[in-house]
Amino acid sequence: MQFGIFTVSDVTTDPTTGTTPDDTQRVRDILTIAKHADQAGLDVFATGEHHNPPFVASSPTTMLGYLAGVTKDITLSTSTTLVTTNDPVRIAEEYAMLQVISDGRMDLMMGRGNTGPVYPWFGQDIRQGVNLAVENYALIRQLWENEVVNWQGRFRTPLQGFTSTPRPLDGVAPFVWHGSIRTPEIAEQAAYYGDGFFHNNIFWPIQHTEQMVGLYRQRYEHHGHGHGRADQAIVGLGGQFFARKNSQAAKDEFRPYFDNAPVYGHGPSMEDFTAQTPLTVGSPQEVIDRYATMKDHVGHYQRQLFLIDHAGLPLKTVLEQIDILAEDIVPELRRINEEGRPEGVPSNPPSHAERAAAALAAGTAGSDHVAAADEFTGASV
């Protein structure tokens, strides 16, 4: 099973010192965090995409392209690529380029983001959010899977005889997750294509997560297409923790950051929030105990990402949290999550090498496959 971290790239004042990093420092800190995660042996680093303060990660492929050159083993991903407000042609090209640069050590998560005004900033209508996600992804798939694309849809100008460059590495498109916290249509989209589904449940009770993942699994099996059984669907979860060797020390240290965090500060108490969401503040064993139960709700899954660099936490503290995660938490969680895993249920999302080998064996690498028409998923617009 894969374990890693993701960043939302917030620029937040440290409430204990009053210090606020500027944008440049925050970007450089995120690069340091990603490199440290690779050195610590974590499996995944992912970045969000935002185009407004207090966030700085406006160009994920620039950041991940740099990291591809300075890291060795870690999978580089996004914790949202804005499929609704980015031009799908640019997404297809930029992530194929990242795939080539990283030699396949990447994937990406399609999402709609959490900032409503981003739609008019990029000339789109938020009321069309789901329709944009469906149509744009259908085009991205065609651009990756077909050398020459003739296409016409509702939300961008037509394409005639267009070839997206560079072509995907080894003729195999990047692996895609679809991220959603509340939208059944996105779970359906992931299931239809046989892609991964990521539920970033950092603000949600586990019962809601269980329902969304359950829907995705049910529809994954329904659609067939060689995807597999419901329990073989590729699932990822988000999470949050802050840990110290001593549980009370963790709570005392993290409380001022929680109380002033831009996303949940000045709201519920830390105790109420940790009771109702996956946020866990305490000892490494408390984190292990909490996240060991996730598979009881969503089934055996493949990727667990944690948000640990937010709310103004200083860089030194974040690097310490990475070490605690890698050394004290992940080994035990990895062992627990492999216990009782049914035969045929993958431990990890498919790697590029695995998908390339499967495509070569099936004779579909670089083929001109076109998905069947489907008015609900937009496979053929």
C-alpha positions as YAML, in Angstrom:
chain: A
units: angstrom
residues:
- id: 1
  name: MET
  ca: [0.00, 0.00, 0.00]
- id: 2
  name: GLN
  ca: [1.19, 3.51, -0.77]
- id: 3
  name: PHE
  ca: [1.60, 6.18, 1.89]
- id: 4
  name: GLY
  ca: [2.50, 9.77, 1.25]
- id: 5
  name: ILE
  ca: [1.76, 13.43, 1.81]
- id: 6
  name: PHE
  ca: [-0.01, 16.21, -0.03]
- id: 7
  name: THR
  ca: [0.13, 19.97, 0.25]
- id: 8
  name: VAL
  ca: [-2.57, 22.58, -0.26]
- id: 9
  name: SER
  ca: [0.25, 25.18, -0.38]
- id: 10
  name: ASP
  ca: [-1.34, 27.67, 2.03]
- id: 11
  name: VAL
  ca: [0.69, 30.68, 3.15]
- id: 12
  name: THR
  ca: [-0.33, 31.08, 6.78]
- id: 13
  name: THR
  ca: [1.08, 33.06, 9.68]
- id: 14
  name: ASP
  ca: [2.68, 30.95, 12.40]
- id: 15
  name: PRO
  ca: [0.45, 31.86, 15.39]
- id: 16
  name: THR
  ca: [3.24, 31.12, 17.88]
- id: 17
  name: THR
  ca: [5.80, 33.48, 16.34]
- id: 18
  name: GLY
  ca: [3.77, 35.86, 14.16]
- id: 19
  name: THR
  ca: [6.03, 34.99, 11.22]
- id: 20
  name: THR
  ca: [4.53, 34.73, 7.73]
- id: 21
  name: PRO
  ca: [6.62, 33.33, 4.86]
- id: 22
  name: ASP
  ca: [6.42, 35.14, 1.56]
- id: 23
  name: ASP
  ca: [5.35, 33.26, -1.57]
- id: 24
  name: THR
  ca: [8.92, 32.54, -2.63]
- id: 25
  name: GLN
  ca: [9.85, 31.02, 0.71]
- id: 26
  name: ARG
  ca: [6.70, 28.92, 0.84]
- id: 27
  name: VAL
  ca: [7.34, 27.47, -2.63]
- id: 28
  name: ARG
  ca: [10.93, 26.65, -1.70]
- id: 29
  name: ASP
  ca: [9.76, 25.07, 1.56]
- id: 30
  name: ILE
  ca: [7.33, 22.85, -0.35]
- id: 31
  name: LEU
  ca: [10.18, 21.67, -2.58]
- id: 32
  name: THR
  ca: [12.24, 20.88, 0.52]
- id: 33
  name: ILE
  ca: [9.29, 18.96, 2.00]
- id: 34
  name: ALA
  ca: [8.90, 16.87, -1.16]
- id: 35
  name: LYS
  ca: [12.61, 16.04, -1.32]
- id: 36
  name: HIS
  ca: [12.61, 15.10, 2.36]
- id: 37
  name: ALA
  ca: [9.61, 12.82, 1.83]
- id: 38
  name: ASP
  ca: [11.54, 11.04, -0.93]
- id: 39
  name: GLN
  ca: [14.61, 10.66, 1.28]
- id: 40
  name: ALA
  ca: [12.46, 9.38, 4.14]
- id: 41
  name: GLY
  ca: [11.08, 6.61, 1.93]
- id: 42
  name: LEU
  ca: [7.49, 7.76, 1.54]
- id: 43
  name: ASP
  ca: [5.71, 6.61, -1.60]
- id: 44
  name: VAL
  ca: [3.88, 9.72, -2.86]
- id: 45
  name: PHE
  ca: [4.14, 13.51, -2.86]
- id: 46
  name: ALA
  ca: [1.15, 15.39, -4.26]
- id: 47
  name: THR
  ca: [0.40, 19.07, -4.70]
- id: 48
  name: GLY
  ca: [-2.90, 20.87, -5.06]
- id: 49
  name: GLU
  ca: [-3.66, 23.54, -7.64]
- id: 50
  name: HIS
  ca: [-4.89, 26.98, -6.61]
- id: 51
  name: HIS
  ca: [-4.92, 30.36, -8.31]
- id: 52
  name: ASN
  ca: [-5.62, 32.65, -5.38]
- id: 53
  name: PRO
  ca: [-4.08, 33.71, -2.07]
- id: 54
  name: PRO
  ca: [-3.35, 32.34, 0.47]
- id: 55
  name: PHE
  ca: [-2.22, 29.46, -1.78]
- id: 56
  name: VAL
  ca: [0.86, 29.38, -4.04]
- id: 57
  name: ALA
  ca: [0.67, 26.11, -6.00]
- id: 58
  name: SER
  ca: [-0.64, 27.60, -9.25]
- id: 59
  name: SER
  ca: [1.55, 25.50, -11.59]
- id: 60
  name: PRO
  ca: [1.71, 21.86, -10.46]
- id: 61
  name: THR
  ca: [3.56, 20.56, -13.52]
- id: 62
  name: THR
  ca: [6.33, 23.13, -13.08]
- id: 63
  name: MET
  ca: [6.82, 22.06, -9.48]
- id: 64
  name: LEU
  ca: [6.57, 18.33, -10.21]
- id: 65
  name: GLY
  ca: [8.83, 18.59, -13.27]
- id: 66
  name: TYR
  ca: [11.55, 20.11, -11.10]
- id: 67
  name: LEU
  ca: [11.02, 17.46, -8.44]
- id: 68
  name: ALA
  ca: [11.30, 14.70, -11.03]
- id: 69
  name: GLY
  ca: [14.90, 15.79, -11.54]
- id: 70
  name: VAL
  ca: [15.89, 15.99, -7.87]
- id: 71
  name: THR
  ca: [14.08, 12.98, -6.37]
- id: 72
  name: LYS
  ca: [14.76, 9.29, -6.89]
- id: 73
  name: ASP
  ca: [11.87, 7.04, -5.97]
- id: 74
  name: ILE
  ca: [8.78, 8.95, -4.86]
- id: 75
  name: THR
  ca: [5.70, 9.05, -7.09]
- id: 76
  name: LEU
  ca: [4.84, 12.62, -8.05]
- id: 77
  name: SER
  ca: [1.17, 13.46, -8.27]
- id: 78
  name: THR
  ca: [-1.43, 16.16, -7.91]
- id: 79
  name: SER
  ca: [-4.01, 16.38, -5.19]
- id: 80
  name: THR
  ca: [-6.08, 18.35, -7.65]
- id: 81
  name: THR
  ca: [-5.62, 19.16, -11.30]
- id: 82
  name: LEU
  ca: [-8.44, 21.53, -12.17]
- id: 83
  name: VAL
  ca: [-10.12, 19.68, -15.00]
- id: 84
  name: THR
  ca: [-12.96, 22.21, -15.18]
- id: 85
  name: THR
  ca: [-11.05, 25.46, -15.63]
- id: 86
  name: ASN
  ca: [-7.87, 24.33, -17.40]
- id: 87
  name: ASP
  ca: [-7.95, 23.78, -21.13]
- id: 88
  name: PRO
  ca: [-8.07, 19.99, -21.61]
- id: 89
  name: VAL
  ca: [-5.54, 20.22, -24.45]
- id: 90
  name: ARG
  ca: [-3.05, 21.85, -22.09]
- id: 91
  name: ILE
  ca: [-3.70, 19.22, -19.41]
- id: 92
  name: ALA
  ca: [-3.10, 16.42, -21.93]
- id: 93
  name: GLU
  ca: [0.15, 17.97, -23.12]
- id: 94
  name: GLU
  ca: [1.54, 19.08, -19.77]
- id: 95
  name: TYR
  ca: [1.00, 15.78, -18.00]
- id: 96
  name: ALA
  ca: [2.29, 13.73, -20.94]
- id: 97
  name: MET
  ca: [5.40, 15.92, -20.74]
- id: 98
  name: LEU
  ca: [5.66, 15.30, -16.99]
- id: 99
  name: GLN
  ca: [5.25, 11.58, -17.64]
- id: 100
  name: VAL
  ca: [8.16, 11.64, -20.09]
- id: 101
  name: ILE
  ca: [10.38, 13.77, -17.84]
- id: 102
  name: SER
  ca: [9.73, 11.60, -14.77]
- id: 103
  name: ASP
  ca: [10.04, 8.34, -16.75]
- id: 104
  name: GLY
  ca: [6.53, 7.38, -15.67]
- id: 105
  name: ARG
  ca: [7.04, 8.19, -11.98]
- id: 106
  name: MET
  ca: [3.83, 10.23, -11.80]
- id: 107
  name: ASP
  ca: [0.07, 10.23, -11.89]
- id: 108
  name: LEU
  ca: [-2.57, 12.92, -11.43]
- id: 109
  name: MET
  ca: [-5.90, 13.59, -9.79]
- id: 110
  name: MET
  ca: [-8.66, 15.32, -11.71]
- id: 111
  name: GLY
  ca: [-10.85, 17.56, -9.60]
- id: 112
  name: ARG
  ca: [-12.99, 20.68, -9.59]
- id: 113
  name: GLY
  ca: [-11.27, 22.43, -6.68]
- id: 114
  name: ASN
  ca: [-12.79, 24.21, -3.72]
- id: 115
  name: THR
  ca: [-12.69, 27.84, -4.89]
- id: 116
  name: GLY
  ca: [-15.83, 28.99, -6.67]
- id: 117
  name: PRO
  ca: [-14.41, 32.21, -8.17]
- id: 118
  name: VAL
  ca: [-11.81, 30.22, -10.15]
- id: 119
  name: TYR
  ca: [-14.50, 29.55, -12.75]
- id: 120
  name: PRO
  ca: [-15.02, 33.15, -13.93]
- id: 121
  name: TRP
  ca: [-11.28, 33.82, -13.57]
- id: 122
  name: PHE
  ca: [-10.76, 31.27, -16.33]
- id: 123
  name: GLY
  ca: [-13.86, 32.11, -18.33]
- id: 124
  name: GLN
  ca: [-16.13, 29.29, -17.17]
- id: 125
  name: ASP
  ca: [-19.50, 29.00, -15.45]
- id: 126
  name: ILE
  ca: [-19.53, 27.20, -12.09]
- id: 127
  name: ARG
  ca: [-23.06, 25.97, -12.80]
- id: 128
  name: GLN
  ca: [-21.50, 23.82, -15.53]
- id: 129
  name: GLY
  ca: [-18.89, 22.31, -13.20]
- id: 130
  name: VAL
  ca: [-19.88, 18.66, -13.54]
- id: 131
  name: ASN
  ca: [-20.53, 18.97, -17.28]
- id: 132
  name: LEU
  ca: [-17.10, 20.56, -17.73]
- id: 133
  name: ALA
  ca: [-15.46, 17.76, -15.76]
- id: 134
  name: VAL
  ca: [-17.16, 15.13, -17.90]
- id: 135
  name: GLU
  ca: [-16.53, 16.69, -21.29]
- id: 136
  name: ASN
  ca: [-12.99, 17.87, -20.62]
- id: 137
  name: TYR
  ca: [-11.84, 14.50, -19.32]
- id: 138
  name: ALA
  ca: [-13.40, 12.73, -22.29]
- id: 139
  name: LEU
  ca: [-11.32, 14.93, -24.57]
- id: 140
  name: ILE
  ca: [-8.16, 14.40, -22.53]
- id: 141
  name: ARG
  ca: [-8.59, 10.65, -22.88]
- id: 142
  name: GLN
  ca: [-9.00, 10.95, -26.63]
- id: 143
  name: LEU
  ca: [-5.91, 13.17, -26.91]
- id: 144
  name: TRP
  ca: [-3.81, 10.63, -25.01]
- id: 145
  name: GLU
  ca: [-5.20, 7.55, -26.72]
- id: 146
  name: ASN
  ca: [-5.46, 8.76, -30.35]
- id: 147
  name: GLU
  ca: [-2.71, 10.10, -32.58]
- id: 148
  name: VAL
  ca: [-5.13, 12.29, -34.51]
- id: 149
  name: VAL
  ca: [-8.22, 13.78, -32.89]
- id: 150
  name: ASN
  ca: [-11.28, 15.29, -34.55]
- id: 151
  name: TRP
  ca: [-13.52, 16.59, -31.83]
- id: 152
  name: GLN
  ca: [-16.38, 18.98, -31.13]
- id: 153
  name: GLY
  ca: [-17.99, 19.72, -27.77]
- id: 154
  name: ARG
  ca: [-19.83, 22.42, -25.84]
- id: 155
  name: PHE
  ca: [-17.09, 24.23, -23.97]
- id: 156
  name: ARG
  ca: [-14.16, 24.84, -26.31]
- id: 157
  name: THR
  ca: [-13.46, 25.30, -29.99]
- id: 158
  name: PRO
  ca: [-13.46, 22.17, -32.18]
- id: 159
  name: LEU
  ca: [-10.30, 20.25, -33.06]
- id: 160
  name: GLN
  ca: [-9.59, 19.03, -36.58]
- id: 161
  name: GLY
  ca: [-6.71, 16.67, -37.27]
- id: 162
  name: PHE
  ca: [-5.05, 17.63, -33.97]
- id: 163
  name: THR
  ca: [-2.17, 15.67, -32.42]
- id: 164
  name: SER
  ca: [-1.23, 16.32, -28.79]
- id: 165
  name: THR
  ca: [2.52, 16.31, -28.12]
- id: 166
  name: PRO
  ca: [4.51, 14.74, -26.65]
- id: 167
  name: ARG
  ca: [2.82, 11.40, -26.99]
- id: 168
  name: PRO
  ca: [2.35, 9.50, -23.72]
- id: 169
  name: LEU
  ca: [5.34, 7.48, -22.57]
- id: 170
  name: ASP
  ca: [5.41, 4.00, -24.13]
- id: 171
  name: GLY
  ca: [2.02, 4.80, -25.69]
- id: 172
  name: VAL
  ca: [0.31, 4.50, -22.30]
- id: 173
  name: ALA
  ca: [-1.62, 7.41, -20.79]
- id: 174
  name: PRO
  ca: [-0.82, 8.52, -17.22]
- id: 175
  name: PHE
  ca: [-2.82, 6.86, -14.49]
- id: 176
  name: VAL
  ca: [-5.67, 9.12, -13.38]
- id: 177
  name: TRP
  ca: [-7.50, 9.49, -10.09]
- id: 178
  name: HIS
  ca: [-10.80, 11.37, -9.89]
- id: 179
  name: GLY
  ca: [-11.08, 13.33, -6.67]
- id: 180
  name: SER
  ca: [-14.41, 14.23, -5.15]
- id: 181
  name: ILE
  ca: [-15.81, 14.60, -1.65]
- id: 182
  name: ARG
  ca: [-19.53, 14.84, -2.40]
- id: 183
  name: THR
  ca: [-20.38, 14.43, -6.10]
- id: 184
  name: PRO
  ca: [-21.77, 11.04, -7.25]
- id: 185
  name: GLU
  ca: [-21.24, 11.92, -10.91]
- id: 186
  name: ILE
  ca: [-17.47, 12.01, -10.36]
- id: 187
  name: ALA
  ca: [-17.50, 8.61, -8.66]
- id: 188
  name: GLU
  ca: [-19.47, 7.37, -11.67]
- id: 189
  name: GLN
  ca: [-16.95, 8.88, -14.05]
- id: 190
  name: ALA
  ca: [-14.03, 7.18, -12.29]
- id: 191
  name: ALA
  ca: [-15.87, 3.86, -12.30]
- id: 192
  name: TYR
  ca: [-16.83, 4.09, -15.96]
- id: 193
  name: TYR
  ca: [-13.26, 4.56, -17.14]
- id: 194
  name: GLY
  ca: [-11.79, 2.10, -14.65]
- id: 195
  name: ASP
  ca: [-9.70, 4.91, -13.11]
- id: 196
  name: GLY
  ca: [-8.87, 5.48, -9.45]
- id: 197
  name: PHE
  ca: [-11.20, 7.29, -7.05]
- id: 198
  name: PHE
  ca: [-9.76, 9.51, -4.32]
- id: 199
  name: HIS
  ca: [-11.93, 10.70, -1.46]
- id: 200
  name: ASN
  ca: [-10.13, 13.54, 0.31]
- id: 201
  name: ASN
  ca: [-12.13, 13.12, 3.47]
- id: 202
  name: ILE
  ca: [-10.20, 15.56, 5.68]
- id: 203
  name: PHE
  ca: [-13.39, 17.43, 6.64]
- id: 204
  name: TRP
  ca: [-15.87, 14.56, 6.58]
- id: 205
  name: PRO
  ca: [-17.10, 11.83, 8.93]
- id: 206
  name: ILE
  ca: [-16.14, 8.32, 7.91]
- id: 207
  name: GLN
  ca: [-19.78, 7.41, 7.24]
- id: 208
  name: HIS
  ca: [-19.87, 9.84, 4.32]
- id: 209
  name: THR
  ca: [-16.59, 8.52, 2.96]
- id: 210
  name: GLU
  ca: [-17.93, 4.99, 3.20]
- id: 211
  name: GLN
  ca: [-20.98, 5.92, 1.10]
- id: 212
  name: MET
  ca: [-18.97, 7.63, -1.64]
- id: 213
  name: VAL
  ca: [-16.38, 4.87, -1.94]
- id: 214
  name: GLY
  ca: [-19.13, 2.26, -1.83]
- id: 215
  name: LEU
  ca: [-20.89, 3.92, -4.76]
- id: 216
  name: TYR
  ca: [-17.66, 4.01, -6.76]
- id: 217
  name: ARG
  ca: [-16.95, 0.33, -6.06]
- id: 218
  name: GLN
  ca: [-20.47, -0.71, -7.02]
- id: 219
  name: ARG
  ca: [-20.36, 1.20, -10.30]
- id: 220
  name: TYR
  ca: [-16.81, 0.01, -11.06]
- id: 221
  name: GLU
  ca: [-17.99, -3.59, -11.04]
- id: 222
  name: HIS
  ca: [-21.18, -2.70, -12.91]
- id: 223
  name: HIS
  ca: [-19.35, -1.16, -15.86]
- id: 224
  name: GLY
  ca: [-17.16, -4.20, -16.41]
- id: 225
  name: HIS
  ca: [-14.82, -3.41, -19.33]
- id: 226
  name: GLY
  ca: [-12.35, -5.78, -17.69]
- id: 227
  name: HIS
  ca: [-12.02, -3.48, -14.66]
- id: 228
  name: GLY
  ca: [-12.66, -6.24, -12.14]
- id: 229
  name: ARG
  ca: [-14.65, -6.82, -8.99]
- id: 230
  name: ALA
  ca: [-15.84, -4.04, -6.71]
- id: 231
  name: ASP
  ca: [-13.17, -4.88, -4.14]
- id: 232
  name: GLN
  ca: [-10.49, -4.54, -6.84]
- id: 233
  name: ALA
  ca: [-11.32, -0.90, -7.57]
- id: 234
  name: ILE
  ca: [-8.47, 1.55, -6.95]
- id: 235
  name: VAL
  ca: [-9.23, 3.74, -3.92]
- id: 236
  name: GLY
  ca: [-7.31, 6.51, -2.18]
- id: 237
  name: LEU
  ca: [-8.09, 8.48, 0.99]
- id: 238
  name: GLY
  ca: [-6.93, 11.77, 2.44]
- id: 239
  name: GLY
  ca: [-6.07, 12.34, 6.08]
- id: 240
  name: GLN
  ca: [-4.46, 14.64, 8.62]
- id: 241
  name: PHE
  ca: [-2.40, 14.10, 11.73]
- id: 242
  name: PHE
  ca: [0.02, 15.76, 14.11]
- id: 243
  name: ALA
  ca: [2.11, 13.44, 16.24]
- id: 244
  name: ARG
  ca: [4.67, 13.57, 19.00]
- id: 245
  name: LYS
  ca: [6.00, 10.76, 21.17]
- id: 246
  name: ASN
  ca: [3.86, 12.09, 23.99]
- id: 247
  name: SER
  ca: [0.16, 12.50, 23.18]
- id: 248
  name: GLN
  ca: [-0.45, 15.52, 25.38]
- id: 249
  name: ALA
  ca: [2.64, 17.24, 24.00]
- id: 250
  name: ALA
  ca: [1.22, 16.82, 20.49]
- id: 251
  name: LYS
  ca: [-2.10, 18.35, 21.51]
- id: 252
  name: ASP
  ca: [-0.46, 21.28, 23.29]
- id: 253
  name: GLU
  ca: [1.85, 22.03, 20.36]
- id: 254
  name: PHE
  ca: [-0.76, 21.73, 17.60]
- id: 255
  name: ARG
  ca: [-3.66, 23.52, 19.32]
- id: 256
  name: PRO
  ca: [-2.64, 27.11, 18.43]
- id: 257
  name: TYR
  ca: [-2.18, 26.07, 14.79]
- id: 258
  name: PHE
  ca: [-5.57, 24.36, 14.73]
- id: 259
  name: ASP
  ca: [-7.31, 27.32, 16.39]
- id: 260
  name: ASN
  ca: [-5.94, 29.75, 13.79]
- id: 261
  name: ALA
  ca: [-5.94, 27.60, 10.65]
- id: 262
  name: PRO
  ca: [-7.64, 29.33, 7.70]
- id: 263
  name: VAL
  ca: [-9.63, 26.22, 6.82]
- id: 264
  name: TYR
  ca: [-11.09, 25.32, 10.22]
- id: 265
  name: GLY
  ca: [-9.80, 27.81, 12.77]
- id: 266
  name: HIS
  ca: [-12.26, 29.75, 14.93]
- id: 267
  name: GLY
  ca: [-14.81, 26.98, 14.42]
- id: 268
  name: PRO
  ca: [-15.27, 23.70, 16.30]
- id: 269
  name: SER
  ca: [-12.87, 22.77, 19.06]
- id: 270
  name: MET
  ca: [-9.93, 20.55, 18.19]
- id: 271
  name: GLU
  ca: [-11.52, 17.77, 20.23]
- id: 272
  name: ASP
  ca: [-14.82, 18.02, 18.35]
- id: 273
  name: PHE
  ca: [-13.09, 18.18, 14.99]
- id: 274
  name: THR
  ca: [-10.88, 15.16, 15.64]
- id: 275
  name: ALA
  ca: [-13.92, 13.20, 16.81]
- id: 276
  name: GLN
  ca: [-15.86, 13.96, 13.63]
- id: 277
  name: THR
  ca: [-13.11, 13.84, 10.97]
- id: 278
  name: PRO
  ca: [-9.91, 11.84, 10.36]
- id: 279
  name: LEU
  ca: [-7.70, 14.56, 11.92]
- id: 280
  name: THR
  ca: [-5.70, 12.78, 14.64]
- id: 281
  name: VAL
  ca: [-3.55, 14.65, 17.14]
- id: 282
  name: GLY
  ca: [-1.58, 12.52, 19.56]
- id: 283
  name: SER
  ca: [1.03, 9.79, 19.69]
- id: 284
  name: PRO
  ca: [2.11, 7.71, 16.68]
- id: 285
  name: GLN
  ca: [0.15, 4.79, 18.12]
- id: 286
  name: GLU
  ca: [-3.02, 6.88, 18.20]
- id: 287
  name: VAL
  ca: [-2.52, 7.73, 14.53]
- id: 288
  name: ILE
  ca: [-1.95, 4.05, 13.73]
- id: 289
  name: ASP
  ca: [-5.04, 2.99, 15.67]
- id: 290
  name: ARG
  ca: [-7.22, 5.55, 13.89]
- id: 291
  name: TYR
  ca: [-6.09, 4.88, 10.34]
- id: 292
  name: ALA
  ca: [-5.95, 1.11, 10.79]
- id: 293
  name: THR
  ca: [-9.76, 1.21, 10.89]
- id: 294
  name: MET
  ca: [-10.22, 2.93, 7.52]
- id: 295
  name: LYS
  ca: [-10.25, -0.34, 5.60]
- id: 296
  name: ASP
  ca: [-13.08, -1.55, 7.82]
- id: 297
  name: HIS
  ca: [-15.23, 1.20, 6.28]
- id: 298
  name: VAL
  ca: [-14.01, 1.46, 2.68]
- id: 299
  name: GLY
  ca: [-12.46, -1.94, 2.06]
- id: 300
  name: HIS
  ca: [-8.82, -2.64, 1.29]
- id: 301
  name: TYR
  ca: [-7.50, 0.40, -0.50]
- id: 302
  name: GLN
  ca: [-4.29, 1.41, -2.25]
- id: 303
  name: ARG
  ca: [-3.22, 4.95, -1.29]
- id: 304
  name: GLN
  ca: [-3.31, 7.00, 1.90]
- id: 305
  name: LEU
  ca: [-2.14, 10.62, 1.76]
- id: 306
  name: PHE
  ca: [-1.74, 12.95, 4.73]
- id: 307
  name: LEU
  ca: [-1.88, 16.75, 4.93]
- id: 308
  name: ILE
  ca: [0.82, 17.81, 7.40]
- id: 309
  name: ASP
  ca: [2.35, 21.09, 6.17]
- id: 310
  name: HIS
  ca: [-0.54, 23.50, 6.66]
- id: 311
  name: ALA
  ca: [-1.80, 26.08, 9.17]
- id: 312
  name: GLY
  ca: [1.52, 27.91, 9.50]
- id: 313
  name: LEU
  ca: [3.54, 25.00, 10.84]
- id: 314
  name: PRO
  ca: [7.25, 25.83, 10.53]
- id: 315
  name: LEU
  ca: [9.37, 23.88, 8.06]
- id: 316
  name: LYS
  ca: [11.41, 22.20, 10.81]
- id: 317
  name: THR
  ca: [8.24, 20.84, 12.40]
- id: 318
  name: VAL
  ca: [6.91, 19.56, 9.07]
- id: 319
  name: LEU
  ca: [10.14, 17.70, 8.37]
- id: 320
  name: GLU
  ca: [9.93, 16.14, 11.84]
- id: 321
  name: GLN
  ca: [6.37, 15.04, 11.10]
- id: 322
  name: ILE
  ca: [7.55, 13.38, 7.88]
- id: 323
  name: ASP
  ca: [10.15, 11.44, 9.84]
- id: 324
  name: ILE
  ca: [7.57, 10.35, 12.42]
- id: 325
  name: LEU
  ca: [5.26, 9.25, 9.62]
- id: 326
  name: ALA
  ca: [7.96, 7.32, 7.76]
- id: 327
  name: GLU
  ca: [9.62, 5.72, 10.78]
- id: 328
  name: ASP
  ca: [6.91, 5.23, 13.41]
- id: 329
  name: ILE
  ca: [3.57, 5.13, 11.59]
- id: 330
  name: VAL
  ca: [3.85, 3.81, 8.02]
- id: 331
  name: PRO
  ca: [5.59, 0.48, 8.72]
- id: 332
  name: GLU
  ca: [2.85, -0.60, 11.10]
- id: 333
  name: LEU
  ca: [0.02, 0.75, 8.95]
- id: 334
  name: ARG
  ca: [1.48, -1.00, 5.93]
- id: 335
  name: ARG
  ca: [1.56, -4.29, 7.82]
- id: 336
  name: ILE
  ca: [-1.99, -3.87, 9.11]
- id: 337
  name: ASN
  ca: [-3.37, -2.96, 5.72]
- id: 338
  name: GLU
  ca: [-1.89, -6.05, 4.08]
- id: 339
  name: GLU
  ca: [-3.47, -8.36, 6.65]
- id: 340
  name: GLY
  ca: [-6.45, -10.13, 5.15]
- id: 341
  name: ARG
  ca: [-6.18, -8.44, 1.77]
- id: 342
  name: PRO
  ca: [-8.26, -10.66, -0.54]
- id: 343
  name: GLU
  ca: [-6.56, -12.43, -3.38]
- id: 344
  name: GLY
  ca: [-6.60, -10.32, -6.50]
- id: 345
  name: VAL
  ca: [-7.05, -7.03, -4.66]
- id: 346
  name: PRO
  ca: [-4.01, -4.90, -5.54]
- id: 347
  name: SER
  ca: [-1.83, -3.46, -2.79]
- id: 348
  name: ASN
  ca: [-0.87, -0.43, -4.88]
- id: 349
  name: PRO
  ca: [-2.24, 1.58, -7.79]
- id: 350
  name: PRO
  ca: [-0.89, 0.27, -11.11]
- id: 351
  name: SER
  ca: [2.59, 1.57, -11.90]
- id: 352
  name: HIS
  ca: [3.54, 2.84, -15.31]
- id: 353
  name: ALA
  ca: [5.72, -0.21, -15.90]
- id: 354
  name: GLU
  ca: [2.81, -2.54, -15.09]
- id: 355
  name: ARG
  ca: [0.39, -0.68, -17.31]
- id: 356
  name: ALA
  ca: [2.90, -0.50, -20.17]
- id: 357
  name: ALA
  ca: [3.57, -4.23, -19.93]
- id: 358
  name: ALA
  ca: [-0.16, -4.99, -19.89]
- id: 359
  name: ALA
  ca: [-0.77, -2.75, -22.91]
- id: 360
  name: LEU
  ca: [2.11, -4.37, -24.78]
- id: 361
  name: ALA
  ca: [0.77, -7.84, -24.02]
- id: 362
  name: ALA
  ca: [-2.70, -6.81, -25.15]
- id: 363
  name: GLY
  ca: [-1.38, -5.05, -28.23]
- id: 364
  name: THR
  ca: [-3.08, -1.77, -27.26]
- id: 365
  name: ALA
  ca: [-0.09, 0.47, -26.52]
- id: 366
  name: GLY
  ca: [-0.41, 3.56, -28.65]
- id: 367
  name: SER
  ca: [-3.54, 2.27, -30.32]
- id: 368
  name: ASP
  ca: [-6.30, 4.44, -31.70]
- id: 369
  name: HIS
  ca: [-8.87, 3.18, -29.20]
- id: 370
  name: VAL
  ca: [-12.04, 5.28, -28.93]
- id: 371
  name: ALA
  ca: [-14.42, 4.66, -26.03]
- id: 372
  name: ALA
  ca: [-17.99, 3.75, -26.83]
- id: 373
  name: ALA
  ca: [-20.54, 6.55, -26.90]
- id: 374
  name: ASP
  ca: [-22.14, 7.27, -23.54]
- id: 375
  name: GLU
  ca: [-24.20, 10.36, -22.91]
- id: 376
  name: PHE
  ca: [-23.64, 10.28, -19.15]
- id: 377
  name: THR
  ca: [-19.86, 9.94, -18.92]
- id: 378
  name: GLY
  ca: [-19.04, 11.83, -22.09]
- id: 379
  name: ALA
  ca: [-16.77, 9.09, -23.39]
- id: 380
  name: SER
  ca: [-17.83, 10.19, -26.86]
- id: 381
  name: VAL
  ca: [-18.96, 13.79, -26.94]
...
